[in-house]
Coordinates of C-alpha atoms and ligand atoms in Angstrom, one line a residue:
X257 CA -16.1 31.3 -66.1
X258 CA -16.8 33.5 -68.6
X259 CA -13.4 34.2 -70.3
X260 CA -13.6 38.0 -69.4
X261 CA -13.9 37.1 -65.5
X262 CA -11.1 34.5 -66.6
X263 CA -8.7 37.1 -68.2
X264 CA -9.3 39.6 -65.3
X265 CA -8.5 36.7 -63.0
X266 CA -5.0 35.8 -64.9
X267 CA -4.3 40.0 -65.0
X268 CA -5.3 40.3 -61.4
X269 CA -2.6 37.6 -60.4
X270 CA 0.2 38.2 -62.8
X271 CA 0.2 41.8 -61.7
X272 CA 0.8 40.3 -57.8
X273 CA 3.2 38.2 -59.1
X274 CA 4.7 40.9 -60.8
X275 CA 4.7 43.5 -58.1
X276 CA 6.7 40.9 -56.3
X277 CA 9.5 40.2 -58.4
X278 CA 9.8 43.8 -59.2
X279 CA 9.1 43.3 -62.8
X280 CA 8.2 45.6 -65.5
X281 CA 4.7 45.9 -66.6
X282 CA 5.4 45.3 -70.5
X283 CA 6.7 41.1 -69.2
X284 CA 3.4 41.5 -67.6
X285 CA 1.4 42.8 -70.8
X286 CA 3.6 39.9 -73.0
X287 CA 2.7 37.0 -70.4
X288 CA -1.4 37.9 -70.8
X289 CA -1.0 38.2 -74.9
X290 CA 0.7 35.0 -74.7
X291 CA -2.1 33.5 -72.3
X292 CA -5.1 34.8 -74.7
X293 CA -3.1 33.1 -77.8
X294 CA -2.9 30.1 -75.3
X295 CA -6.5 29.8 -74.9
X296 CA -7.2 31.4 -78.9
X297 CA -9.2 33.7 -77.3
X298 CA -12.1 30.7 -76.8
X299 CA -13.6 30.0 -74.0
X300 CA -12.4 26.7 -72.1
X301 CA -12.0 25.0 -69.3
X302 CA -10.8 27.0 -66.4
X303 CA -7.4 26.3 -64.7
X304 CA -7.9 24.2 -61.7
X305 CA -5.3 25.8 -59.8
X306 CA -4.0 29.5 -60.7
X307 CA -1.1 29.4 -57.9
X308 CA -0.9 30.9 -54.5
X309 CA 0.1 34.5 -55.1
X310 CA 3.0 34.6 -52.2
X311 CA 3.8 37.9 -50.8
X312 CA 7.4 38.3 -49.6
X313 CA 7.2 41.8 -48.1
X314 CA 3.7 43.3 -47.2
X315 CA 3.8 46.5 -45.3
X316 CA 0.5 47.4 -43.1
X317 CA -0.6 49.2 -40.0
X318 CA -2.5 47.1 -38.0
X319 CA -1.5 43.4 -38.0
X320 CA 1.0 40.8 -39.5
X321 CA 1.4 37.4 -39.8
X322 CA 4.5 35.7 -41.8
X323 CA 5.0 31.7 -41.8
X324 CA 5.8 29.1 -44.3
X325 CA 2.5 28.7 -46.0
X326 CA -0.1 31.5 -47.6
X327 CA -2.9 29.8 -46.2
X328 CA -1.9 29.5 -42.8
X329 CA -0.9 33.5 -43.3
X330 CA -4.5 34.2 -44.5
X331 CA -6.1 32.3 -41.3
X332 CA -3.2 34.0 -39.3
X333 CA -4.4 37.0 -39.8
X334 CA -8.2 36.6 -40.2
X335 CA -8.2 35.8 -36.8
X336 CA -6.4 39.0 -36.0
X337 CA -9.0 40.7 -37.9
X338 CA -11.7 39.1 -36.3
X339 CA -10.5 40.4 -33.2
X340 CA -7.9 38.1 -31.8
X341 CA -4.8 39.4 -30.1
X342 CA -0.8 37.9 -31.9
X343 CA -1.4 34.7 -29.2
X344 CA -4.7 33.6 -30.8
X345 CA -3.6 34.2 -34.4
X346 CA -0.3 32.4 -33.3
X347 CA -2.5 28.9 -32.1
X348 CA -4.5 29.5 -35.5
X349 CA -1.6 29.5 -37.0
X350 CA 0.0 26.7 -35.4
X351 CA -3.2 24.7 -36.1
X352 CA -3.2 25.6 -39.8
X353 CA 0.3 24.6 -40.4
X354 CA -0.2 21.4 -39.3
X355 CA -2.5 21.2 -42.1
X356 CA -1.1 22.6 -44.6
X357 CA 2.7 22.5 -44.1
X358 CA 3.0 18.9 -43.3
X359 CA 6.9 18.5 -43.6
X360 CA 7.5 20.7 -40.6
X361 CA 3.9 22.4 -39.4
X362 CA 2.4 19.6 -36.7
X363 CA 0.2 18.6 -33.8
X364 CA 2.6 15.6 -33.7
X365 CA 6.0 17.6 -32.7
X366 CA 6.9 20.8 -30.5
X367 CA 7.9 24.0 -30.5
X368 CA 8.7 27.5 -28.3
X369 CA 6.4 30.8 -27.9
X370 CA 8.0 34.0 -27.0
X371 CA 5.7 36.5 -26.2
X372 CA 6.3 40.2 -25.9
X373 CA 3.0 42.2 -24.9
X374 CA 2.4 45.8 -25.9
X375 CA 3.1 47.2 -22.3
X376 CA 6.2 45.3 -22.3
X377 CA 5.7 41.9 -20.4
X378 CA 7.0 39.2 -21.3
X379 CA 6.6 35.6 -21.4
X380 CA 8.1 32.3 -23.0
X381 CA 6.5 28.7 -23.3
X382 CA 8.0 25.5 -23.7
X383 CA 6.0 22.9 -25.5
X384 CA 8.9 20.9 -26.6
X385 CA 9.0 17.2 -26.8
X386 CA 9.9 14.8 -24.2
X387 CA 11.7 11.4 -23.9
X388 CA 9.3 8.9 -23.0
X389 CA 9.7 7.1 -20.0
X390 CA 11.1 4.3 -21.4
X391 CA 13.6 6.1 -22.9
X392 CA 17.5 5.4 -21.9
X393 CA 20.7 6.8 -22.4
X394 CA 21.8 4.1 -24.3
X395 CA 18.3 3.2 -26.7
X396 CA 20.5 3.9 -30.1
X397 CA 23.4 2.3 -29.4
X398 CA 24.6 -1.5 -30.3
X399 CA 25.9 -4.2 -28.1
X400 CA 29.3 -2.8 -29.2
X401 CA 28.8 0.7 -28.2
X402 CA 28.2 2.1 -31.6
X403 CA 25.5 4.3 -32.7
X404 CA 22.4 2.4 -34.8
X405 CA 22.6 4.7 -38.2
X406 CA 19.1 6.2 -38.4
X407 CA 17.4 4.4 -35.3
X408 CA 17.1 8.1 -33.3
X409 CA 16.2 9.8 -37.1
X410 CA 13.4 7.0 -38.8
X411 CA 10.3 5.0 -37.7
X412 CA 8.5 5.0 -34.0
X413 CA 11.8 5.2 -32.1
X414 CA 12.5 8.2 -33.0
X415 CA 9.5 10.1 -31.8
X416 CA 9.4 11.9 -28.8
X417 CA 6.2 12.7 -26.5
X418 CA 4.4 15.7 -28.4
X419 CA 3.8 18.7 -26.8
X420 CA 2.3 20.9 -29.8
X421 CA -1.6 20.1 -28.2
X422 CA -0.9 21.3 -24.6
X423 CA 1.3 24.2 -26.0
X424 CA -1.8 25.7 -27.8
X425 CA -3.9 24.8 -24.8
X426 CA -2.0 26.9 -22.2
X427 CA -1.3 29.7 -24.6
X428 CA -5.0 29.5 -25.0
X429 CA -5.9 29.7 -21.4
X430 CA -3.3 32.4 -20.5
X431 CA -3.5 35.0 -23.3
X432 CA -6.5 34.4 -25.3
X433 CA -8.0 37.8 -26.0
X434 CA -11.0 35.8 -28.0
X435 CA -11.7 32.8 -25.8
X436 CA -12.8 30.7 -28.1
X437 CA -10.7 27.8 -28.9
X438 CA -13.1 26.5 -31.6
X439 CA -12.1 29.9 -33.9
X440 CA -8.5 29.2 -33.5
X441 CA -8.9 25.3 -34.5
X442 CA -11.9 25.9 -37.2
X443 CA -9.6 26.9 -39.8
X444 CA -7.7 23.6 -40.1
X445 CA -10.1 21.6 -39.6
X446 CA -12.0 22.7 -43.0
X447 CA -8.2 22.9 -44.6
X448 CA -8.2 19.3 -43.7
X449 CA -11.7 18.4 -44.2
X450 CA -12.1 20.3 -47.5
X451 CA -8.7 20.2 -48.2
X452 CA -6.0 22.8 -49.6
X453 CA -3.6 22.9 -53.0
X454 CA -0.1 21.9 -52.6
X455 CA 2.6 24.1 -53.8
X456 CA 5.4 22.9 -56.6
X457 CA 7.5 22.7 -53.9
X458 CA 5.3 20.8 -51.5
X459 CA 4.5 18.3 -54.1
X460 CA 8.1 18.0 -54.7
X461 CA 9.1 17.4 -51.8
X462 CA 6.2 14.7 -50.9
X463 CA 7.3 12.9 -54.0
X464 CA 11.0 12.7 -52.8
X465 CA 10.0 11.3 -49.2
X466 CA 7.2 8.3 -50.7
X467 CA 9.7 6.2 -50.3
X468 CA 10.4 6.8 -46.6
X469 CA 6.7 6.6 -45.7
X470 CA 6.5 3.7 -47.2
X471 CA 8.7 2.1 -45.2
X472 CA 8.1 3.8 -41.9
X473 CA 4.3 3.2 -41.9
X474 CA 2.5 0.5 -40.5
X475 CA -0.4 1.2 -43.0
X476 CA -0.2 3.3 -46.0
X477 CA -0.4 7.2 -44.9
X478 CA -2.8 9.9 -46.9
X479 CA 0.6 11.3 -48.2
X480 CA 1.3 8.3 -50.2
X481 CA -0.4 7.7 -53.4
X482 CA 1.0 6.3 -56.8
X483 CA 0.9 9.1 -59.2
X484 CA 3.2 11.8 -58.6
X485 CA 2.0 14.6 -56.8
X486 CA 1.9 17.9 -58.8
X487 CA 1.4 21.5 -57.9
X488 CA -2.3 22.3 -57.2
X489 CA -3.2 18.7 -56.2
X490 CA -5.7 18.8 -53.4
X491 CA -4.9 17.3 -50.4
X492 CA -7.4 16.4 -48.0
X493 CA -6.5 14.7 -44.7
X494 CA -9.7 12.7 -43.1
X495 CA -7.8 11.4 -40.2
X496 CA -6.3 15.0 -38.9
X497 CA -9.5 16.2 -39.5
X498 CA -11.2 14.1 -36.8
X499 CA -8.3 14.3 -34.7
X500 CA -8.5 17.9 -34.5
X501 CA -11.9 18.0 -34.1
X502 CA -11.5 16.0 -31.4
X503 CA -9.4 18.0 -29.6
X504 CA -11.3 21.3 -30.4
X505 CA -14.2 19.5 -28.3
X506 CA -12.5 17.8 -25.7
X507 CA -9.1 19.8 -25.0
X508 CA -6.2 18.0 -23.5
X509 CA -8.4 14.8 -23.8
X510 CA -8.9 14.9 -27.3
X511 CA -5.0 14.1 -27.6
X512 CA -3.4 12.9 -24.6
X513 CA -6.1 10.6 -23.7
X514 CA -9.3 8.7 -25.5
X515 CA -9.3 8.4 -28.9
X516 CA -6.1 10.0 -30.1
X517 CA -4.2 8.6 -27.6
X518 CA -4.9 5.1 -28.1
X519 CA -4.0 5.4 -31.8
X520 CA -0.7 6.6 -30.9
X521 CA -0.2 4.0 -28.6
X522 CA -1.4 1.4 -31.0
X523 CA 0.7 2.3 -33.5
X524 CA 3.9 2.5 -31.2
X525 CA 2.8 -1.0 -30.3
X526 CA 2.4 -1.6 -34.3
X527 CA 5.8 -0.2 -35.0
X528 CA 7.9 -1.1 -31.7
X529 CA 7.8 2.5 -30.3
X530 CA 7.9 3.1 -26.7
X531 CA 5.6 5.8 -25.7
X532 CA 2.6 5.0 -23.4
X533 CA -0.7 6.4 -22.4
X534 CA 1.0 7.7 -19.3
X535 CA 3.8 8.9 -21.2
X536 CA 0.7 11.0 -22.6
X537 CA -0.9 11.7 -19.6
X538 CA 2.7 13.1 -17.9
X539 CA 3.1 15.3 -20.9
X540 CA 2.9 19.2 -19.7
X541 CA 4.1 22.4 -21.4
X542 CA 5.9 24.7 -19.6
X543 CA 6.0 28.2 -18.5
X544 CA 9.4 29.7 -18.3
X545 CA 11.0 33.4 -17.9
X546 CA 11.8 34.9 -21.3
X547 CA 15.8 35.1 -21.6
X548 CA 16.6 39.0 -21.6
X549 CA 19.7 40.5 -22.8
X550 CA 20.7 43.7 -24.8
X551 CA 22.5 44.2 -27.4
X552 CA 23.9 48.2 -28.5
X553 CA 20.8 49.7 -26.3
X554 CA 17.9 46.9 -28.1
X555 CA 16.6 44.7 -25.9
X556 CA 16.8 40.8 -26.9
X557 CA 13.8 38.7 -25.9
X558 CA 14.7 35.2 -26.2
X559 CA 13.7 31.3 -25.2
X560 CA 15.9 29.8 -22.3
X561 CA 16.6 26.3 -22.4
X562 CA 15.4 23.6 -23.2
X563 CA 16.3 25.3 -26.4
X564 CA 20.0 26.6 -26.9
X565 CA 18.8 29.2 -28.9
X566 CA 18.3 31.8 -26.5
X567 CA 21.5 31.2 -24.6
X568 CA 23.3 31.7 -27.6
X569 CA 21.8 34.3 -29.3
X570 CA 23.1 36.1 -26.6
X571 CA 26.2 34.5 -26.1
X572 CA 26.9 35.6 -29.7
X573 CA 25.2 39.3 -29.9
X574 CA 27.5 40.1 -26.5
X575 CA 31.1 38.4 -27.8
X576 CA 30.7 40.9 -30.9
X577 CA 29.6 43.6 -29.4
X578 CA 32.8 45.6 -28.9
X579 CA 33.8 44.7 -32.1
X580 CA 33.0 47.7 -34.9
X581 CA 30.7 45.5 -37.8
X582 CA 29.1 48.7 -39.2
X583 CA 32.7 50.0 -40.4
X584 CA 33.7 46.5 -41.4
X585 CA 30.5 46.4 -43.6
X586 CA 28.3 43.8 -44.2
X587 CA 29.9 40.6 -45.5
X588 CA 33.4 41.7 -45.4
X589 CA 35.9 39.8 -44.0
X590 CA 36.3 41.3 -41.3
X591 CA 32.7 41.1 -40.0
X592 CA 32.6 37.3 -41.3
X593 CA 35.6 36.6 -39.3
X594 CA 34.7 38.1 -35.9
X595 CA 31.3 36.7 -36.2
X596 CA 32.7 32.7 -37.4
X597 CA 35.1 33.4 -34.3
X598 CA 32.3 34.0 -31.7
X599 CA 30.2 31.1 -33.0
X600 CA 32.9 29.0 -33.0
X601 CA 33.4 29.4 -29.1
X602 CA 29.4 29.8 -28.5
X603 CA 28.8 26.7 -30.0
X604 CA 31.5 24.7 -28.1
X605 CA 29.7 26.3 -25.0
X606 CA 26.5 24.9 -26.1
X607 CA 28.1 21.2 -26.3
X608 CA 29.3 21.1 -23.2
X609 CA 26.8 23.2 -21.1
X610 CA 23.4 23.4 -22.1
X611 CA 20.7 21.2 -21.6
X612 CA 17.4 20.5 -20.3
X613 CA 17.6 22.9 -17.2
X614 CA 14.7 20.5 -15.5
X615 CA 17.4 17.9 -15.8
X616 CA 20.8 19.1 -15.4
X617 CA 22.6 22.6 -13.9
X618 CA 22.5 24.5 -17.1
X619 CA 25.1 28.2 -15.6
X620 CA 22.9 30.3 -17.8
X621 CA 23.2 33.5 -15.6
X622 CA 27.3 32.9 -16.3
X623 CA 26.9 32.3 -20.4
X624 CA 24.9 35.0 -20.7
X625 CA 27.3 37.3 -18.7
X626 CA 28.5 39.9 -21.1
X627 CA 31.9 39.9 -19.6
X628 CA 32.5 36.1 -19.8
X629 CA 31.4 36.4 -23.4
X630 CA 34.2 39.3 -24.2
X631 CA 36.4 37.4 -22.4
X632 CA 36.0 33.9 -24.4
X633 CA 37.0 36.9 -27.2
X634 CA 40.1 37.7 -25.6
X635 CA 42.4 35.4 -27.5
X636 CA 40.8 36.3 -31.2
X637 CA 43.2 37.1 -33.4
X638 CA 42.4 39.4 -36.4
X639 CA 44.2 38.2 -38.9
X640 CA 44.0 34.8 -38.5
X641 CA 41.3 32.3 -38.0
X642 CA 41.7 29.7 -34.6
X643 CA 41.2 25.8 -35.3
X644 CA 38.6 24.7 -33.0
X645 CA 40.9 22.1 -31.7
X646 CA 42.4 24.8 -29.9
X647 CA 39.2 25.8 -28.6
X648 CA 36.8 23.9 -25.7
X649 CA 34.3 25.1 -23.8
X650 CA 35.2 27.6 -21.6
X651 CA 33.6 27.9 -17.7
X652 CA 30.9 30.3 -16.7
X653 CA 30.4 31.3 -13.2
X654 CA 27.9 27.9 -11.8
X655 CA 24.7 29.4 -11.6
X656 CA 24.0 30.4 -7.8
X657 CA 20.9 29.8 -7.2
X658 CA 20.1 27.5 -14.6
X659 CA 12.7 20.4 -41.1
X660 CA 11.1 22.9 -38.4
X661 CA 8.9 26.2 -39.0
X662 CA 8.8 29.3 -37.5
X663 CA 6.1 32.2 -38.1
X664 CA 6.1 36.2 -36.6
X665 CA 2.6 37.6 -35.6
X666 CA 2.3 41.0 -34.3
X667 CA -1.3 42.5 -33.6
X668 CA -3.1 46.0 -33.6
X669 CA -1.9 46.6 -30.0
X670 CA 1.6 45.9 -30.8
X671 CA 1.7 42.6 -28.7
X672 CA 4.4 40.3 -30.7
X673 CA 4.7 36.6 -30.7
X674 CA 7.3 34.6 -32.2
X675 CA 6.9 30.7 -32.5
X676 CA 9.5 27.9 -33.8
X677 CA 7.7 24.7 -34.1
X678 CA 9.5 21.5 -35.4
X679 CA 8.8 17.5 -35.6
X680 CA 12.6 17.8 -36.2
X681 CA 13.7 16.4 -40.0
X682 CA 11.4 17.2 -42.8
X683 CA 8.2 14.9 -42.4
X684 CA 9.5 14.1 -39.0
X685 CA 10.3 10.0 -38.3
X686 CA 8.4 10.0 -41.6
X687 CA 5.7 7.8 -39.5
X688 CA 2.0 9.0 -39.5
X689 CA -0.1 8.1 -36.7
X690 CA -2.7 5.4 -38.2
X691 CA -5.8 6.6 -37.9
X692 CA -5.0 9.7 -36.9
X693 CA -3.3 11.5 -39.8
X694 CA -0.3 13.4 -38.4
X695 CA 3.4 12.3 -38.3
X696 CA 5.3 12.2 -35.3
X697 CA 8.7 13.8 -34.9
X698 CA 11.8 12.7 -34.5
X699 CA 13.2 14.8 -32.0
X700 CA 14.8 12.5 -30.3
X701 CA 17.9 12.8 -32.5
X702 CA 18.3 16.1 -30.7
X703 CA 19.8 14.6 -28.0
X704 CA 23.1 13.0 -27.6
X705 CA 22.8 9.6 -28.6
X706 CA 26.9 9.2 -27.2
X707 CA 29.1 11.6 -25.9
X708 CA 30.9 12.9 -28.7
X709 CA 29.1 11.6 -31.5
X710 CA 27.5 14.2 -33.9
X711 CA 23.7 14.3 -34.6
X712 CA 21.8 14.9 -37.8
X713 CA 23.0 18.9 -37.5
X714 CA 26.5 17.8 -36.6
X715 CA 26.1 19.1 -33.1
X716 CA 28.4 17.2 -30.7
X717 CA 27.3 17.2 -26.7
X718 CA 27.6 15.3 -23.6
X719 CA 26.3 14.9 -20.3
X720 CA 24.2 17.8 -20.6
X721 CA 22.0 16.4 -23.1
X722 CA 21.9 12.5 -22.6
X723 CA 19.1 11.1 -22.5
X724 CA 16.7 10.3 -19.7
X725 CA 12.8 9.5 -19.4
X726 CA 10.7 12.7 -19.2
X727 CA 13.7 14.9 -20.3
X728 CA 13.7 17.2 -23.2
X729 CA 16.1 17.0 -26.2
X730 CA 18.1 20.1 -26.9
X731 CA 16.8 22.5 -29.3
X732 CA 18.5 25.0 -31.1
X733 CA 15.4 26.9 -32.0
X734 CA 15.7 30.7 -31.4
X735 CA 12.0 32.8 -31.9
X736 CA 13.5 36.1 -30.9
X737 CA 11.7 39.5 -29.8
X738 CA 13.8 42.6 -30.5
X739 CA 12.8 46.1 -28.8
X740 CA 13.8 49.3 -28.3
X741 CA 13.1 52.4 -25.6
X742 CA 10.0 50.2 -25.0
X743 CA 8.5 49.5 -27.9
X744 CA 8.6 46.7 -30.2
X745 CA 11.3 46.9 -32.9
X746 CA 11.5 43.1 -34.4
X747 CA 10.2 39.4 -34.5
X748 CA 12.6 37.1 -36.0
X749 CA 13.0 33.3 -35.8
X750 CA 14.0 30.7 -38.7
X751 CA 14.5 27.0 -38.9
X752 CA 17.1 25.3 -40.3
X753 CA 19.2 23.2 -37.0
X754 CA 22.4 24.2 -35.9
X755 CA 21.8 26.9 -38.4
X756 CA 18.6 28.8 -36.7
X757 CA 20.8 30.5 -34.0
X758 CA 23.4 31.7 -36.4
X759 CA 20.6 32.7 -38.8
X760 CA 18.6 34.7 -36.1
X761 CA 22.4 36.0 -34.9
X762 CA 22.5 37.5 -38.5
X763 CA 19.0 39.0 -38.6
X764 CA 19.6 41.4 -36.0
X765 CA 23.2 42.1 -36.8
X766 CA 22.7 43.0 -40.3
X767 CA 19.9 45.2 -39.3
X768 CA 20.9 47.1 -36.1
X769 CA 24.6 47.2 -37.2
X770 CA 23.8 47.1 -41.0
X771 CA 21.2 49.6 -41.4
X772 CA 19.4 46.6 -43.1
X773 CA 15.8 46.8 -44.1
X774 CA 14.6 43.5 -42.9
X775 CA 13.8 42.4 -46.6
X776 CA 17.0 42.7 -47.7
X777 CA 17.8 40.8 -44.3
X778 CA 15.6 38.1 -44.7
X779 CA 16.6 37.5 -48.2
X780 CA 20.3 38.4 -47.8
X781 CA 22.7 35.4 -48.2
X782 CA 23.9 34.0 -44.7
X783 CA 26.8 31.9 -43.4
X784 CA 27.4 29.8 -40.2
X785 CA 30.2 28.2 -38.4
X786 CA 29.5 25.7 -35.5
X787 CA 33.0 24.9 -33.9
X788 CA 32.8 21.3 -34.9
X789 CA 33.5 20.4 -37.7
X790 CA 36.0 23.3 -38.2
X791 CA 34.4 25.1 -41.4
X792 CA 32.6 28.3 -42.4
X793 CA 29.3 26.6 -44.0
X794 CA 27.8 29.1 -46.6
X795 CA 24.9 29.3 -49.3
X796 CA 25.8 29.4 -52.7
X797 CA 27.4 32.1 -54.2
X798 CA 26.9 34.2 -50.9
X799 CA 30.0 35.6 -49.8
X800 CA 31.6 38.2 -52.1
X801 CA 35.0 36.4 -53.8
X802 CA 37.3 38.9 -52.0
X803 CA 35.7 38.1 -48.6
X804 CA 36.2 34.5 -49.2
X805 CA 39.8 34.9 -50.4
X806 CA 40.7 37.1 -47.3
X807 CA 39.3 34.3 -45.4
X808 CA 40.8 31.5 -46.6
X809 CA 44.1 33.1 -46.2
X810 CA 42.6 33.6 -42.5
X811 CA 42.8 29.9 -42.3
X812 CA 39.2 29.2 -43.0
X813 CA 38.0 26.5 -44.7
X814 CA 35.1 27.3 -46.8
X815 CA 32.2 24.7 -47.2
X816 CA 29.9 25.5 -49.5
X817 CA 26.2 24.0 -48.7
X818 CA 22.6 24.7 -49.4
X819 CA 20.3 27.1 -47.8
X820 CA 20.9 28.1 -44.5
X821 CA 17.5 29.1 -42.4
X822 CA 14.4 29.8 -44.0
X823 CA 13.7 33.4 -41.6
X824 CA 9.7 35.0 -41.7
X825 CA 10.3 38.7 -39.4
X826 CA 8.4 41.3 -39.0
X827 CA 10.1 44.9 -38.7
X828 CA 8.2 47.9 -36.6
X829 CA 9.6 51.4 -38.2
X830 CA 9.2 54.2 -36.1
X831 CA 6.0 55.4 -37.6
X832 CA 3.9 52.1 -36.7
X833 CA 4.1 50.4 -39.9
X834 CA 4.8 46.9 -39.9
X835 CA 7.0 45.3 -42.5
X836 CA 6.9 41.6 -42.5
X837 CA 9.9 39.9 -44.4
X838 CA 9.0 36.4 -45.8
X839 CA 11.6 34.0 -47.2
X840 CA 12.2 33.8 -50.7
X841 CA 14.0 30.4 -49.8
X842 CA 10.4 28.7 -49.4
X843 CA 6.9 29.4 -49.9
X844 CA 6.6 31.7 -47.0
X845 CA 4.1 34.4 -47.2
X846 CA 3.5 38.0 -45.3
X847 CA -0.2 38.7 -44.8
X848 CA -1.2 41.6 -43.2
X849 CA -3.7 44.3 -42.9
Ligands
LIG1096 O1 15.1 21.9 -32.0 C1 15.9 21.9 -32.9 O2 17.0 22.4 -33.0 C2 16.4 21.1 -34.2 N1 14.8 20.0 -34.4 C3 15.2 21.9 -35.7 C4 14.9 21.4 -36.9 C5 14.7 21.9 -38.2 O3 15.3 23.1 -38.0 C6 14.4 21.5 -39.0 N2 14.5 22.5 -40.4 N3 15.0 22.9 -41.1

C-alpha cells in the first residue's frame, strides 16, 4: 500500500480510537508523528493487523446491534440494512458469535431470546440445553455421596444437549422478515472459512486455556497450537464452517441428525459422554410467555424459567420499589444496603423455588407478586445488615392453575430482541466435537449436583433444580426489554453467572432511579449479593470509601472480586435515537446505522 494511503488509514484508525477514548487531538498528532518516525517515512510492508476499531457508544436512528465482538456486530447491522428485522439480525449474530467469540458464542450451547415487537407484542424463546436421557440425580457424586470435583465442569460428561441451533431455526420460522436463512448463516460460514483476526483479549484467553483444551479433547482442536496466540492472528475454523454449511443446507437435520449428530455421538463415545442420537432428536426449543412486570411505571419484559433471571429481576425491582432510591443517591450506603438486602432475600428464594417449570411446580405468580416481595422486605433493618443465616426462602402463594454472552438488537421499526446465550464457563467443557469444530457446553453444572453444595457460581439449590433426564438446568440469564408508555425504552442483559440478575437490576435502577445515561450505567462499577456466601461482592475501586465504611459499620462483609457483568444495552431516547452502549469490560462493540 502506498505510504500516503497508509498514513491516511492510520490517521483514521487513531482518530476513531481517540474519539472513543475522549482523547485530545494533540495526542493523536503526537501518535501519528511517532508512527511516521517509527517507519522512517519510508515505504515498508503494511502492518498485517491494525486492530478492530471498537465503538463503546453509538448513536443512530435506524437500527443498532451491541454484542461481544465487533465482527458480529457488523454482521447483525448488515442484516438490518438488508431489510432484516431484529430477530433476523439476532439469528445472524448468534451464528457469527459462534465463530468469532468461541469463549461463549456457540452452536454447542443454549440461551434465551426475549422479543418485543414495535406493536407491543412480546414473546420468549427458551433454547436452553437439556440433561441427556441417561443423566441422573447423583451422576456427579462418588460412592460416599460427595460431589466429584470438576466432573460437571470439564469434559464430555459436563455437557447438556445443545439448544442453540433449534432455537435459531424456531426464531427464524416464527419471526423472520427476510425469510432467507442462508443470508443469516452465510456470514458466519464466511468468517469460519476465511478466518477472523483475534483481539488481544481473545489471544490471551486462548493461551490460558491451552492446557484444558489438550486435557479434555480426544483430538487436537483448532484452538491448540505450539506457539502462543497473539493479537491479529487469523483463526480459521474449517470443521466449524462445514457444520454451519450442513445447518444452512439441511436445517435441523444439519445438526440434530446426519453427519453432525454422528460426530457428536462419536465424540461422546470417545470421551465417556452420554449424549445419544435420541437425545439430539428429542431436543426442541420451547416458546414461552415472556414475564411482564411493572417498575415505577415502566414495563419490564423478561425471561421466565428455565431461567431464574426474569423472576428474580422482577422480585428485586418490586422489593426496592417502595424505597426512595433516587433520594439516597447512586452508590450511597443507603441505596446499596436496600438493594443488597433485596438481593439476599431473592437469591434465598431462587435456591428453594426455581427450576425448570416443565418438571417442577415453580410458584411464579406468587414469587412475582409485588405484595409478596414487599412483605419479604418487612424485616429490613435500615441500620444493620441481616445475616444470611437469618434469612430463608419465603413461601410465595402456590401456583393455582408456575462464560455467556449477551447481545441487544433494535431494528428500524422499533422491534427489539434481547438474547443471552452461553456454554456456561469460558469455552464450556473445553471439549470440541472432533470433525465438527464446535465447543460443547458445561451447562450441567448449573443443576444442583447435591442439595446445598454450591456450583461454580457459589449458587446452591435443591429439589427444584435437581438433575433429571430431559430437564433444563436453572439459569440466571436475564435478557430483558423495558418499555414505557407503549414504546421501547431499553434492551439489556449481561453474562456473569449468578451476577447477571443483579447486573441487569442495577442497569434498570441506574437509568430509571438515578437518571444515568445508558453508557454511564453500563460502564459504572457494580456490586452483588446472592444470599450465600454472605458477602457483598464488589468490583475493585467500585464504591466510594464512605459507602464502604458505612456498609461495614452496618455489619456487611465486603468481598472485592473481578469484573461483575458485561452489559451490552440499547436505550431509545424520546426523539427515537438509539444509543448503543457496549461494556468496556470486554471487546464489545456497538454498531448501528
Ligand atoms: O445460565 C447461567 O446462569 C450460566 N450458565 C451463565 C454462565 C455465565 O454467565 C458465564 N459467563 N460469564
